PDB file of C-alpha atoms in Angstrom:
ATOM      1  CA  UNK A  20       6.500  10.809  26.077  1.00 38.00           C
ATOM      2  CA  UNK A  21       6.261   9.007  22.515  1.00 48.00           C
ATOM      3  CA  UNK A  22       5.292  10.861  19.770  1.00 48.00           C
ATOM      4  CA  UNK A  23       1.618  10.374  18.726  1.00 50.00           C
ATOM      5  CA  UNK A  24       1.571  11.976  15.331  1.00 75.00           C
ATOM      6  CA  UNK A  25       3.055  11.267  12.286  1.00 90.00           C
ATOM      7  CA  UNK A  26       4.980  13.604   9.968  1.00 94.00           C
ATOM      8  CA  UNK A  27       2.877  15.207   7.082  1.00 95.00           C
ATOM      9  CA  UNK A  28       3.767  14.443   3.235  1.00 94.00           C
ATOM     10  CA  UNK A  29       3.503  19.051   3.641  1.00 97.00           C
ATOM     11  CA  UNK A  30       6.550  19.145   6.065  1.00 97.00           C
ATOM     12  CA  UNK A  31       8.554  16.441   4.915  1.00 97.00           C
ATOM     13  CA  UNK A  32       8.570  17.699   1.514  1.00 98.00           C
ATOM     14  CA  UNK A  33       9.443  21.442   2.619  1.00 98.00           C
ATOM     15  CA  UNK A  34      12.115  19.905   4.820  1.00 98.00           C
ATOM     16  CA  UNK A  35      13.406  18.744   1.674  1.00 98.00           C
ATOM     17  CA  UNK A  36      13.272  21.436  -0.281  1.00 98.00           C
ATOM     18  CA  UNK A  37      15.261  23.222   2.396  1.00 98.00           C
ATOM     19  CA  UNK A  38      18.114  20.706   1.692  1.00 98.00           C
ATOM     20  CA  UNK A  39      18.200  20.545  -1.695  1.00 98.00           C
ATOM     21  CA  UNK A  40      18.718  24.245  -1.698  1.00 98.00           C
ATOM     22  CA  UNK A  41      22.080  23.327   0.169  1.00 98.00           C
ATOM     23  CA  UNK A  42      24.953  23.576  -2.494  1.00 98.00           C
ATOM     24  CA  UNK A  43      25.592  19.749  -3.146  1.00 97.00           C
ATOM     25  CA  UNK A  44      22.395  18.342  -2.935  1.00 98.00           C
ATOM     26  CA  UNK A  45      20.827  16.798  -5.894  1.00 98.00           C
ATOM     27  CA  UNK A  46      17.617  15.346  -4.453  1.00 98.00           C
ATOM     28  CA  UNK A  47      15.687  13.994  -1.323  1.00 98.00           C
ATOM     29  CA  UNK A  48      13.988  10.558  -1.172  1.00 98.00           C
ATOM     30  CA  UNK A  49      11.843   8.867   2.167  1.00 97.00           C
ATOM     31  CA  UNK A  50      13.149   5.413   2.412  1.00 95.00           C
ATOM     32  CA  UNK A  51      12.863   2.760   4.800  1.00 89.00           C
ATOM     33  CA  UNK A  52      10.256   1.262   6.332  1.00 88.00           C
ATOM     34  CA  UNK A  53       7.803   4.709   5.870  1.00 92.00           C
ATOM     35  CA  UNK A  54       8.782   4.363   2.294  1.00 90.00           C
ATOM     36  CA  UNK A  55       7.828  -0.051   1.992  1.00 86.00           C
ATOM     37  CA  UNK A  56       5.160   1.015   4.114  1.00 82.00           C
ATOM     38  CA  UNK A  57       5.943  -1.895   7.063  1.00 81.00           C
ATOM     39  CA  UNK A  58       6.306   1.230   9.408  1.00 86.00           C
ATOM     40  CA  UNK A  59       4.843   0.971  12.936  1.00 86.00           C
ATOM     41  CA  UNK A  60       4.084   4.410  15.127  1.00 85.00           C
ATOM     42  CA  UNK A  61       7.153   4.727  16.644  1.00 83.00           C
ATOM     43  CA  UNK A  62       9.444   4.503  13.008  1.00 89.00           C
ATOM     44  CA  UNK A  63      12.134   6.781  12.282  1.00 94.00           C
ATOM     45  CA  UNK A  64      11.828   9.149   9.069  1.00 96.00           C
ATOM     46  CA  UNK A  65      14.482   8.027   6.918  1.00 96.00           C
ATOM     47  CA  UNK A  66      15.634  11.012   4.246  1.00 98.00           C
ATOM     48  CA  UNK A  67      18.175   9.935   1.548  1.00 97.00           C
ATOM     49  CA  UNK A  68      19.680  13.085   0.868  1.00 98.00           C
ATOM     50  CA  UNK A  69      22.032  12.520  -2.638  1.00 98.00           C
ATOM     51  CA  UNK A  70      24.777  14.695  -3.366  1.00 97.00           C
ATOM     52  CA  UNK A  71      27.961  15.517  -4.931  1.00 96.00           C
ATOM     53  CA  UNK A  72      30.682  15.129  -2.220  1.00 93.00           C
ATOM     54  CA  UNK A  73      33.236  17.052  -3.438  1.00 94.00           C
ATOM     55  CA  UNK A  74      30.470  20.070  -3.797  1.00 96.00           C
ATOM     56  CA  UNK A  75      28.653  19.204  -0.399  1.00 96.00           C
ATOM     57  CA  UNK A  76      28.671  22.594   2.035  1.00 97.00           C
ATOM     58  CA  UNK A  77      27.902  20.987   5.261  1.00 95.00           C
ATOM     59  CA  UNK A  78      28.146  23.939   7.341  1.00 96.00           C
ATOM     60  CA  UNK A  79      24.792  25.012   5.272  1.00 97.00           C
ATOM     61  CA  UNK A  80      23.428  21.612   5.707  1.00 97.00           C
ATOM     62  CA  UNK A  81      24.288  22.373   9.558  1.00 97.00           C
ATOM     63  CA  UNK A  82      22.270  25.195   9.080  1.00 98.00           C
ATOM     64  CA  UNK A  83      19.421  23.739   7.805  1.00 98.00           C
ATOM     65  CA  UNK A  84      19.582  20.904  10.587  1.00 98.00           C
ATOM     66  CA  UNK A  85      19.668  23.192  13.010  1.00 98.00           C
ATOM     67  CA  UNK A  86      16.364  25.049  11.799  1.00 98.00           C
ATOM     68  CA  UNK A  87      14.459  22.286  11.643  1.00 98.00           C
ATOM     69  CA  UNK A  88      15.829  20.361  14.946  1.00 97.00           C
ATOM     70  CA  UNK A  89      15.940  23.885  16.756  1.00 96.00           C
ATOM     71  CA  UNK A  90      18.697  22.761  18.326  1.00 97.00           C
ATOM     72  CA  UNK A  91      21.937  22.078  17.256  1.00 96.00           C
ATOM     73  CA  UNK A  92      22.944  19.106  15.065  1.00 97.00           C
ATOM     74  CA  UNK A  93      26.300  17.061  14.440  1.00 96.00           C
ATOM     75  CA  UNK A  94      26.220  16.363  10.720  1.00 96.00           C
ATOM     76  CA  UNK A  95      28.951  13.572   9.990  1.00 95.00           C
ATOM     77  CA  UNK A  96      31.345  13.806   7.083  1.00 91.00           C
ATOM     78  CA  UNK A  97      31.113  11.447   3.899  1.00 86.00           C
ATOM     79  CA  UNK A  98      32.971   8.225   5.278  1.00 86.00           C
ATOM     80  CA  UNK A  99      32.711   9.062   8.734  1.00 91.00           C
ATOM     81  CA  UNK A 100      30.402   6.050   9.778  1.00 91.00           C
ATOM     82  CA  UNK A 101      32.687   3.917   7.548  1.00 92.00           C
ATOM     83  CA  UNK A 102      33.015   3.194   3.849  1.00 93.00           C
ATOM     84  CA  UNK A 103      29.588   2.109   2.748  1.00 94.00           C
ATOM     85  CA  UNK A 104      27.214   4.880   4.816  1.00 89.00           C
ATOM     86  CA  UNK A 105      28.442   8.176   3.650  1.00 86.00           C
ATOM     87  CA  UNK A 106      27.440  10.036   6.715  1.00 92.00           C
ATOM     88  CA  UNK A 107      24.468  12.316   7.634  1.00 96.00           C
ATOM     89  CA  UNK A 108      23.191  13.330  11.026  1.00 97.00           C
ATOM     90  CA  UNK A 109      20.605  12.323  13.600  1.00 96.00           C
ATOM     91  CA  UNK A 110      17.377  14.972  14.289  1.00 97.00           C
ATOM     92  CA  UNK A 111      14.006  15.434  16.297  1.00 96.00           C
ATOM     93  CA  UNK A 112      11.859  16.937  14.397  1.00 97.00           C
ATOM     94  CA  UNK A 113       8.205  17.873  16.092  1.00 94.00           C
ATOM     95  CA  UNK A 114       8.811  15.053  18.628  1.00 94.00           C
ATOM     96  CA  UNK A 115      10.054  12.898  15.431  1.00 95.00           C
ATOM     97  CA  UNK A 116      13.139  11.046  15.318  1.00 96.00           C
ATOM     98  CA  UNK A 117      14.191  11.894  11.451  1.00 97.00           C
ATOM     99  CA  UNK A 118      17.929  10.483   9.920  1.00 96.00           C
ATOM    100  CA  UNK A 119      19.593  11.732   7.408  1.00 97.00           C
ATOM    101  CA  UNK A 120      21.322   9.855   5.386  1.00 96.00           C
ATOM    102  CA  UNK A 121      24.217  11.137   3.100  1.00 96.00           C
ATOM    103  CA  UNK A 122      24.643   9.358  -0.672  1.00 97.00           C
ATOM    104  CA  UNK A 123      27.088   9.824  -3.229  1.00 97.00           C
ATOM    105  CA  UNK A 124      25.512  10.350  -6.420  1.00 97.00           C
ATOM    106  CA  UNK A 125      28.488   9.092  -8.367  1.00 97.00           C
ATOM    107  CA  UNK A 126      28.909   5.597  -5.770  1.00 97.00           C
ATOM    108  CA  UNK A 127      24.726   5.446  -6.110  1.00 98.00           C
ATOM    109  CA  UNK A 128      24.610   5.637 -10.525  1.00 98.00           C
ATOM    110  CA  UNK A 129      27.600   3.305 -10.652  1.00 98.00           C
ATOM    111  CA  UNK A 130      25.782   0.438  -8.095  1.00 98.00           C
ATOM    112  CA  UNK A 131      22.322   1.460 -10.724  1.00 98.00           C
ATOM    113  CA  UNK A 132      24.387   0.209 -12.958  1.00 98.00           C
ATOM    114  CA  UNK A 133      25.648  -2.987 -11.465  1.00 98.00           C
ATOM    115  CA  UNK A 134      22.275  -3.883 -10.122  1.00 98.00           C
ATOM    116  CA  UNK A 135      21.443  -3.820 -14.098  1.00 98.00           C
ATOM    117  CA  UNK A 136      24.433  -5.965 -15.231  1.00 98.00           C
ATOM    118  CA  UNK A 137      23.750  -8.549 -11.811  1.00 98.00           C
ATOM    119  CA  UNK A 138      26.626  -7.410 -10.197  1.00 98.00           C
ATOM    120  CA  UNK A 139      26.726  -7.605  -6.093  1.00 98.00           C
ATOM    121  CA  UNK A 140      29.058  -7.875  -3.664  1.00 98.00           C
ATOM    122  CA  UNK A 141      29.051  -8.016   0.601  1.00 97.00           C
ATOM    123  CA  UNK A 142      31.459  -5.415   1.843  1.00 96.00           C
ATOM    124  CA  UNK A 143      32.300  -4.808   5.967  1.00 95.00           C
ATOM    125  CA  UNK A 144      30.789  -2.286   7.039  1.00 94.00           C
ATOM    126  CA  UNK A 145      29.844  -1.324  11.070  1.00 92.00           C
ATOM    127  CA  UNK A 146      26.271  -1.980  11.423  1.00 91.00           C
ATOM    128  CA  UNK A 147      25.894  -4.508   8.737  1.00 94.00           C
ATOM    129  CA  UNK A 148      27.261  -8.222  10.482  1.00 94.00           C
ATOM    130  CA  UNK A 149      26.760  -9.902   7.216  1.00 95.00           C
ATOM    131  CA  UNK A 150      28.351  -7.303   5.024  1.00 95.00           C
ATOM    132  CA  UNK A 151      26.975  -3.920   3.746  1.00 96.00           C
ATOM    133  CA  UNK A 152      25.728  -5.365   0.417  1.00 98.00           C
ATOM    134  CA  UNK A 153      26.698  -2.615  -2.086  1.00 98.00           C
ATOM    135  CA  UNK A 154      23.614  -2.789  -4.997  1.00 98.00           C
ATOM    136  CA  UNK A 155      21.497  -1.716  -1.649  1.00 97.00           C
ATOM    137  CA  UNK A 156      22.195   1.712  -3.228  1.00 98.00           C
ATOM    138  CA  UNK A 157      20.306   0.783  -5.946  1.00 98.00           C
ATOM    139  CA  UNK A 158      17.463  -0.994  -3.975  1.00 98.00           C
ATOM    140  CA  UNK A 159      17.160   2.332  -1.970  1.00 97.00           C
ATOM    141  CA  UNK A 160      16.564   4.542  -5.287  1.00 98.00           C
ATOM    142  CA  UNK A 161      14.215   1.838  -6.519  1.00 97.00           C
ATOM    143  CA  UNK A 162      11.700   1.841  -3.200  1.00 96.00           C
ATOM    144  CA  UNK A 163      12.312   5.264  -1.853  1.00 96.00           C
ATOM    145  CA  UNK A 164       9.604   7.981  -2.381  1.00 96.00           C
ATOM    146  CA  UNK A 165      11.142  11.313  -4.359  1.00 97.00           C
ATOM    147  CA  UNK A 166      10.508  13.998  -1.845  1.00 98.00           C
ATOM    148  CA  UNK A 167      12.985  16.819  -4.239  1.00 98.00           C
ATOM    149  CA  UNK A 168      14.487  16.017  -7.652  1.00 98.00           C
ATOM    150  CA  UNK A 169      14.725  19.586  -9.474  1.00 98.00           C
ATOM    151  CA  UNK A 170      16.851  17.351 -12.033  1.00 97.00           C
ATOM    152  CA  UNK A 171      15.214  14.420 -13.014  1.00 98.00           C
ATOM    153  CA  UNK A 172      18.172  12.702 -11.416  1.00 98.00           C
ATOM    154  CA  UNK A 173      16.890  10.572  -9.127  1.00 98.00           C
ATOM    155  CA  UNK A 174      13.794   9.940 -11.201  1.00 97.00           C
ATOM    156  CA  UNK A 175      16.311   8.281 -13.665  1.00 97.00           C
ATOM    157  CA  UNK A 176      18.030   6.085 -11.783  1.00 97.00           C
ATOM    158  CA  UNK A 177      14.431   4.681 -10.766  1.00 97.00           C
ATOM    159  CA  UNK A 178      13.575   3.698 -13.656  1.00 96.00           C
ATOM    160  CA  UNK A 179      16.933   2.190 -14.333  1.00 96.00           C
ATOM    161  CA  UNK A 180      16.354  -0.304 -11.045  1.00 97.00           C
ATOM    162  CA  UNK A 181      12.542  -0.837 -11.010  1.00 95.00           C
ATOM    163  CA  UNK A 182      11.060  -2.993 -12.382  1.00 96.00           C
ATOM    164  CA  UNK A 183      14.006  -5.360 -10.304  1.00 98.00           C
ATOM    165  CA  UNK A 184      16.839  -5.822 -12.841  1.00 98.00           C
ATOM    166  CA  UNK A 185      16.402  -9.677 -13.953  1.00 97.00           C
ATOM    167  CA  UNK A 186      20.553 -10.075 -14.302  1.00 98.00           C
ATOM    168  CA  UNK A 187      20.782  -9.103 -10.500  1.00 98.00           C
ATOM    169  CA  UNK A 188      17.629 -11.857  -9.624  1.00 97.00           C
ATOM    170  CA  UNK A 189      19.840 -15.016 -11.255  1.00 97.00           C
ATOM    171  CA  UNK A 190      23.252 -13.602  -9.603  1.00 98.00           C
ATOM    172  CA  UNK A 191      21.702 -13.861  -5.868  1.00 98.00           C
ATOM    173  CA  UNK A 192      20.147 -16.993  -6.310  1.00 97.00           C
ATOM    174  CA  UNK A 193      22.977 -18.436  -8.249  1.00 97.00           C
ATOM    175  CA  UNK A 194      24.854 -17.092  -4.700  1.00 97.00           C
ATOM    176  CA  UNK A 195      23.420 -19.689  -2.714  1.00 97.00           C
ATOM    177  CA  UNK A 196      25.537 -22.181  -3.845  1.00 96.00           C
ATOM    178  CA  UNK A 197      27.236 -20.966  -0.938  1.00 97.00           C
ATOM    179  CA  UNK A 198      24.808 -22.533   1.460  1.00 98.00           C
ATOM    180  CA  UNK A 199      26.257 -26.255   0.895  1.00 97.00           C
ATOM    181  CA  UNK A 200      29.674 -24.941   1.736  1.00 98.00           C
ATOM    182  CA  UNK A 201      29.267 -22.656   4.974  1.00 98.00           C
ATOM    183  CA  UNK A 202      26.863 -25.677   6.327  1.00 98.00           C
ATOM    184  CA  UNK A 203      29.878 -28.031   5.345  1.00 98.00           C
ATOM    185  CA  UNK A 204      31.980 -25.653   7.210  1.00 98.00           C
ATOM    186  CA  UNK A 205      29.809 -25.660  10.354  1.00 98.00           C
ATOM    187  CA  UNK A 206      30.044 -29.432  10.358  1.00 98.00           C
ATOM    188  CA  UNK A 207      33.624 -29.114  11.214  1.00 98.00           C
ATOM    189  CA  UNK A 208      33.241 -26.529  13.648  1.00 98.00           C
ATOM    190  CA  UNK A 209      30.617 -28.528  15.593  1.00 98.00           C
ATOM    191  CA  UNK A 210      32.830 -31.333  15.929  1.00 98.00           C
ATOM    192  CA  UNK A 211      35.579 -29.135  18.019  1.00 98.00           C
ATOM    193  CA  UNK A 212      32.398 -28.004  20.208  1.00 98.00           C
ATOM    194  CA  UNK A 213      33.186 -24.324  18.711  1.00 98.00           C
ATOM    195  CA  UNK A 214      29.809 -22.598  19.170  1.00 98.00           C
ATOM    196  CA  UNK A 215      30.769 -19.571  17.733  1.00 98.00           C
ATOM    197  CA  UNK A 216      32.177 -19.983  14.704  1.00 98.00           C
ATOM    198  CA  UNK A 217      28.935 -22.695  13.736  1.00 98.00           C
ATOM    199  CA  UNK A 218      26.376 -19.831  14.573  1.00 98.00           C
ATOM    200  CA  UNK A 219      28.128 -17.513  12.083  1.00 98.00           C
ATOM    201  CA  UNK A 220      28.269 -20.122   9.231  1.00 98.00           C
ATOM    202  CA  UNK A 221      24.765 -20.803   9.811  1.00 98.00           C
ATOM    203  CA  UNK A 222      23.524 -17.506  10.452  1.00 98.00           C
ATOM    204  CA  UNK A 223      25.642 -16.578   7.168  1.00 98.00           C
ATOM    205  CA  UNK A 224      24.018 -19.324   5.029  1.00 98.00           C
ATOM    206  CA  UNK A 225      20.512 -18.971   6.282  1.00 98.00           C
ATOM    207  CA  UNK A 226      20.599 -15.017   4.935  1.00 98.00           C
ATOM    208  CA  UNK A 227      22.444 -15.944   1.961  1.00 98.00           C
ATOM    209  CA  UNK A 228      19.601 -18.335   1.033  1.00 97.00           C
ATOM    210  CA  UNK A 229      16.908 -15.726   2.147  1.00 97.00           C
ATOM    211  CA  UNK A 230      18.226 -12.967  -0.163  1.00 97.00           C
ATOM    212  CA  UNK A 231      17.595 -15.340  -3.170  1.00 97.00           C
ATOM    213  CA  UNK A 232      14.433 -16.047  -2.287  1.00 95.00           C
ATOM    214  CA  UNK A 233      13.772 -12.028  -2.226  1.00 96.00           C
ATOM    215  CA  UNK A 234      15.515 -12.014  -5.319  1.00 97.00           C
ATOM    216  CA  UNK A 235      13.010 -14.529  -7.056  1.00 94.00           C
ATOM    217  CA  UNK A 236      10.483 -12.206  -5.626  1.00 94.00           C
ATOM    218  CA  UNK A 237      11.909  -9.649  -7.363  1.00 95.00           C
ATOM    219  CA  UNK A 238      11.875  -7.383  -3.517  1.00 95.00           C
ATOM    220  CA  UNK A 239      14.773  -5.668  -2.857  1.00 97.00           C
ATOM    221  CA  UNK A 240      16.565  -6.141   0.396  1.00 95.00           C
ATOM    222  CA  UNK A 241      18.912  -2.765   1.620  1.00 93.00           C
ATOM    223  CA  UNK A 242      20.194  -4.408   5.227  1.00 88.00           C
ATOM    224  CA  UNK A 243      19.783  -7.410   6.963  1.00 91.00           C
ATOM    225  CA  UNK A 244      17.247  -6.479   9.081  1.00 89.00           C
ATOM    226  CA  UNK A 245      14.059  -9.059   9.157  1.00 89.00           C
ATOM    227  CA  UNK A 246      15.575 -10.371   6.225  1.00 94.00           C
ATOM    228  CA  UNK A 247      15.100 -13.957   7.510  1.00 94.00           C
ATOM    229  CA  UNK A 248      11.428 -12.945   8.846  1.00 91.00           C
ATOM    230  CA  UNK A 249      10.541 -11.629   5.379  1.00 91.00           C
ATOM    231  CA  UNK A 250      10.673 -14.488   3.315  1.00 93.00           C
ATOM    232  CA  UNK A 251       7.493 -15.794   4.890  1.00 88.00           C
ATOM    233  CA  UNK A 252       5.502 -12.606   3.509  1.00 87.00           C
ATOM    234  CA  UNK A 253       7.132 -13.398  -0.096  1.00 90.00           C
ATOM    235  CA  UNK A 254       4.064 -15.478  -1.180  1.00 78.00           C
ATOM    236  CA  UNK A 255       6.410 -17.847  -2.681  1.00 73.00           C
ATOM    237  CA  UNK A 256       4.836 -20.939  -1.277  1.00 70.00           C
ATOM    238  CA  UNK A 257       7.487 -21.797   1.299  1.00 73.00           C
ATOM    239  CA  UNK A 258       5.413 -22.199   4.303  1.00 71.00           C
ATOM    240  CA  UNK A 259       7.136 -21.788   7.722  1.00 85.00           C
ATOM    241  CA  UNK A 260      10.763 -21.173   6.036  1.00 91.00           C
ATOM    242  CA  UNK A 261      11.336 -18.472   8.821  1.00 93.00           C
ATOM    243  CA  UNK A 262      10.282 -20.218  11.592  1.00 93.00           C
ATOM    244  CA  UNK A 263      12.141 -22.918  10.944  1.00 94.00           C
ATOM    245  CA  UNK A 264      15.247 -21.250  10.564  1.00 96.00           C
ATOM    246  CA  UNK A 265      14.731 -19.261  13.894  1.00 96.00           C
ATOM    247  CA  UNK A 266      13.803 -22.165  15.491  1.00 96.00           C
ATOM    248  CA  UNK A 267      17.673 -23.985  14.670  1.00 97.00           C
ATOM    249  CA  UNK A 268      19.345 -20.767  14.835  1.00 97.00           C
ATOM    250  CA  UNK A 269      17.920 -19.643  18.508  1.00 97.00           C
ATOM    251  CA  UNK A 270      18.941 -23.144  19.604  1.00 97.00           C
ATOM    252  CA  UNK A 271      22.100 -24.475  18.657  1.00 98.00           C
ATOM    253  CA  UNK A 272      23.327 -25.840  21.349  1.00 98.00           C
ATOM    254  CA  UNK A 273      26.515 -25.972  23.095  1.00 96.00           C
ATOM    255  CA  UNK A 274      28.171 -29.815  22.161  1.00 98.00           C
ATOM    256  CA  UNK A 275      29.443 -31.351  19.494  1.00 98.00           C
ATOM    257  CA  UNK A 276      26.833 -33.488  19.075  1.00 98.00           C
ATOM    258  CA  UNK A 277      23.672 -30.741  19.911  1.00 98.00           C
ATOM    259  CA  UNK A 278      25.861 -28.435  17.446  1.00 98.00           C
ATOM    260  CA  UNK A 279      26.037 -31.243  14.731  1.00 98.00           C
ATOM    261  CA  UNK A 280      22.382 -32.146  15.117  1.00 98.00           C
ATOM    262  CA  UNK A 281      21.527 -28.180  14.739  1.00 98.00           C
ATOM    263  CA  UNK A 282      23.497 -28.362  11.808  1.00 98.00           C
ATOM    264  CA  UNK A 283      21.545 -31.250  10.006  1.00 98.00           C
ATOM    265  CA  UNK A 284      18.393 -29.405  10.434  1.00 97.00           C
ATOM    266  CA  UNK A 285      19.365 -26.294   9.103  1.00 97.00           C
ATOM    267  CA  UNK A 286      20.601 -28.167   6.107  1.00 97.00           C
ATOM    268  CA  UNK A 287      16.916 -29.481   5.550  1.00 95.00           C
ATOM    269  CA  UNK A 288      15.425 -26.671   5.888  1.00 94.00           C
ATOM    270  CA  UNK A 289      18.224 -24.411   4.043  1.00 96.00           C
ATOM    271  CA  UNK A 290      18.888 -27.293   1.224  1.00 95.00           C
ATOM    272  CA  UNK A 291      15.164 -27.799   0.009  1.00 92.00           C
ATOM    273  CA  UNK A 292      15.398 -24.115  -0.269  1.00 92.00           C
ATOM    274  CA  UNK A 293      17.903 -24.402  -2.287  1.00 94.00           C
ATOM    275  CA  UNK A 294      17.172 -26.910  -4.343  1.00 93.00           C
ATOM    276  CA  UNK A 295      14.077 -25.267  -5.758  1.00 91.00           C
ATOM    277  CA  UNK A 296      15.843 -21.831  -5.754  1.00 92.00           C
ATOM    278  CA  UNK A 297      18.398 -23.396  -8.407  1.00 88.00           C
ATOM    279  CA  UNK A 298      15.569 -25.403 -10.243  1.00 87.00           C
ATOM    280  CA  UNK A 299      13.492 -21.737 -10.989  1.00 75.00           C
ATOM    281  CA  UNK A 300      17.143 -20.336 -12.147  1.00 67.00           C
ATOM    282  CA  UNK A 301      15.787 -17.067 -10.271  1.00 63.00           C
ATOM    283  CA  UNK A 302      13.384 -16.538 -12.997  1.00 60.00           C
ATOM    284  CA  UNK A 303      10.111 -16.691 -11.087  1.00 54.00           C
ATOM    285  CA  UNK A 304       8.023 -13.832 -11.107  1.00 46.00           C
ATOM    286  CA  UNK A 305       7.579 -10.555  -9.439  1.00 41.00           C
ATOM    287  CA  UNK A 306       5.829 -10.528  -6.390  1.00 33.00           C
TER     288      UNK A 306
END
């Protein structure tokens, strides 16, 4: 049966405090959706637990997983689910599906920092088919709700990201210059018929162009997810951007010439975006 009741602020924050009590742990933040508020009922809890790796006892936070899940709880190691999600573990908790999610302190300060200086970068990751961009660290801090921060620390590094550093805003739009050349390099791919590798290109350049329009909005993105859907809610004044794009990118056909027509509409769509994106510089305002 699904869950009809929501966590309370009460036993999220207790949970918490339970885990930064766990040697290692420097603070607890909600994140994701619950923390943007564009949850629906069924959402997972997302915890951001930071900590210091090297310090982390995860037999304790074992302990502490197993208290609350009443049950017992695999807690993966820093790195296990690959080199940008640090690990954590997957609970119920009253009927509640609740993941945490591990973060190195040291790796999370360091992509503050770059977020500051607009510095980014798209780094494989499983999960992330576009790249696990790396300031999404930073976005986290910025939009996630302190839940345990005996130090200050996490406090700090929110006010280092939020307002949205204006450096990282002209970096991602100045990144869609990379739109011309992926939809250049789709053209070629249509004309050998190959499917495949035109979906990527597109798919690549139509989420490249989104994140600069989040950018000018000054809203952080932290994975791909409805990335593409979100620009509509942006109020930037670029009616029916998504819709568009879904529209070419859910029908791309199979020839060369369906595949090269696809292609020319995405670059209408894609380019006027674009164009206007480069015109602002990405110094429009906060939405």
């Amino acid at each position: 049966m699904a869950p009809t009741t929501d966590l309370s602020d009460e036993l999220l924050r207790r949970l918490a405090d339970d885990l930064v009590r766990v040697d290692g742990v420097v603070a607890v933040a909600l994140g994701g959706s619950r923390a943007r508020g564009t949850h629906g009922p069924s959402s997972d809890y997302d915890l951001g637990v930071y900590s210091e790796p090297d310090r982390l006892d995860l037999a304790a936070l074992g302990g502490v997983a197993r208290a609350w899940a009443q049950e017992d709880v695999r807690i993966a190691r820093p790195g296990e689910w690959g080199p940008w999600v640090d690990g954590g573990a997957w609970l119920t908790v009253h009927g509640r599906a609740v993941d945490w999610i591990l973060r190195d302190v040291q790796r999370v300060a360091e992509q503050c920092r770059r977020a500051q200086a607009g510095e980014f970068g798209f780094h494989t990751q499983p999960g992330h088919p576009l790249g696990f961009l790396d300031v999404s660290y930073a976005g986290e801090v910025a939009i996630g709700h302190p839940l345990a921060d005996p130090s200050g620390w996490l406090a700090s590094r929110q006010r280092s990201v939020d307002p949205y550093p204006a450096a990282l805003r002209r970096a991602l739009v100045a990144h869609t210059w990379q739109v011309d050349f992926l939809l250049g390099a789709a053209r070629k791919g249509a004309a050998r018929g190959d499917a495949a590798y035109v979906a990527l290109c597109c798919s690549q350049a139509a989420m490249f162009c989104a994140h600069g329009w989040h950018a000018r909005a000054g809203v952080w993105v932290v994975n791909e997810k409805g990335v593409l859907a979100g620009v509509d809610r942006l109020g930037v004044e670029l009616a029916g951007f998504s819709g568009a794009v879904h529209s070419v990118l859910g029908r791309l056909g199979e020839t060369p010439d369906e595949l090269l027509a696809s292609v020319e509409r995405l670059q209408t769509v894609l380019g006027e975006s674009v164009s206007r994106l480069s015109r602002d510089g990405g110094g429009g305002e906060q939405s």
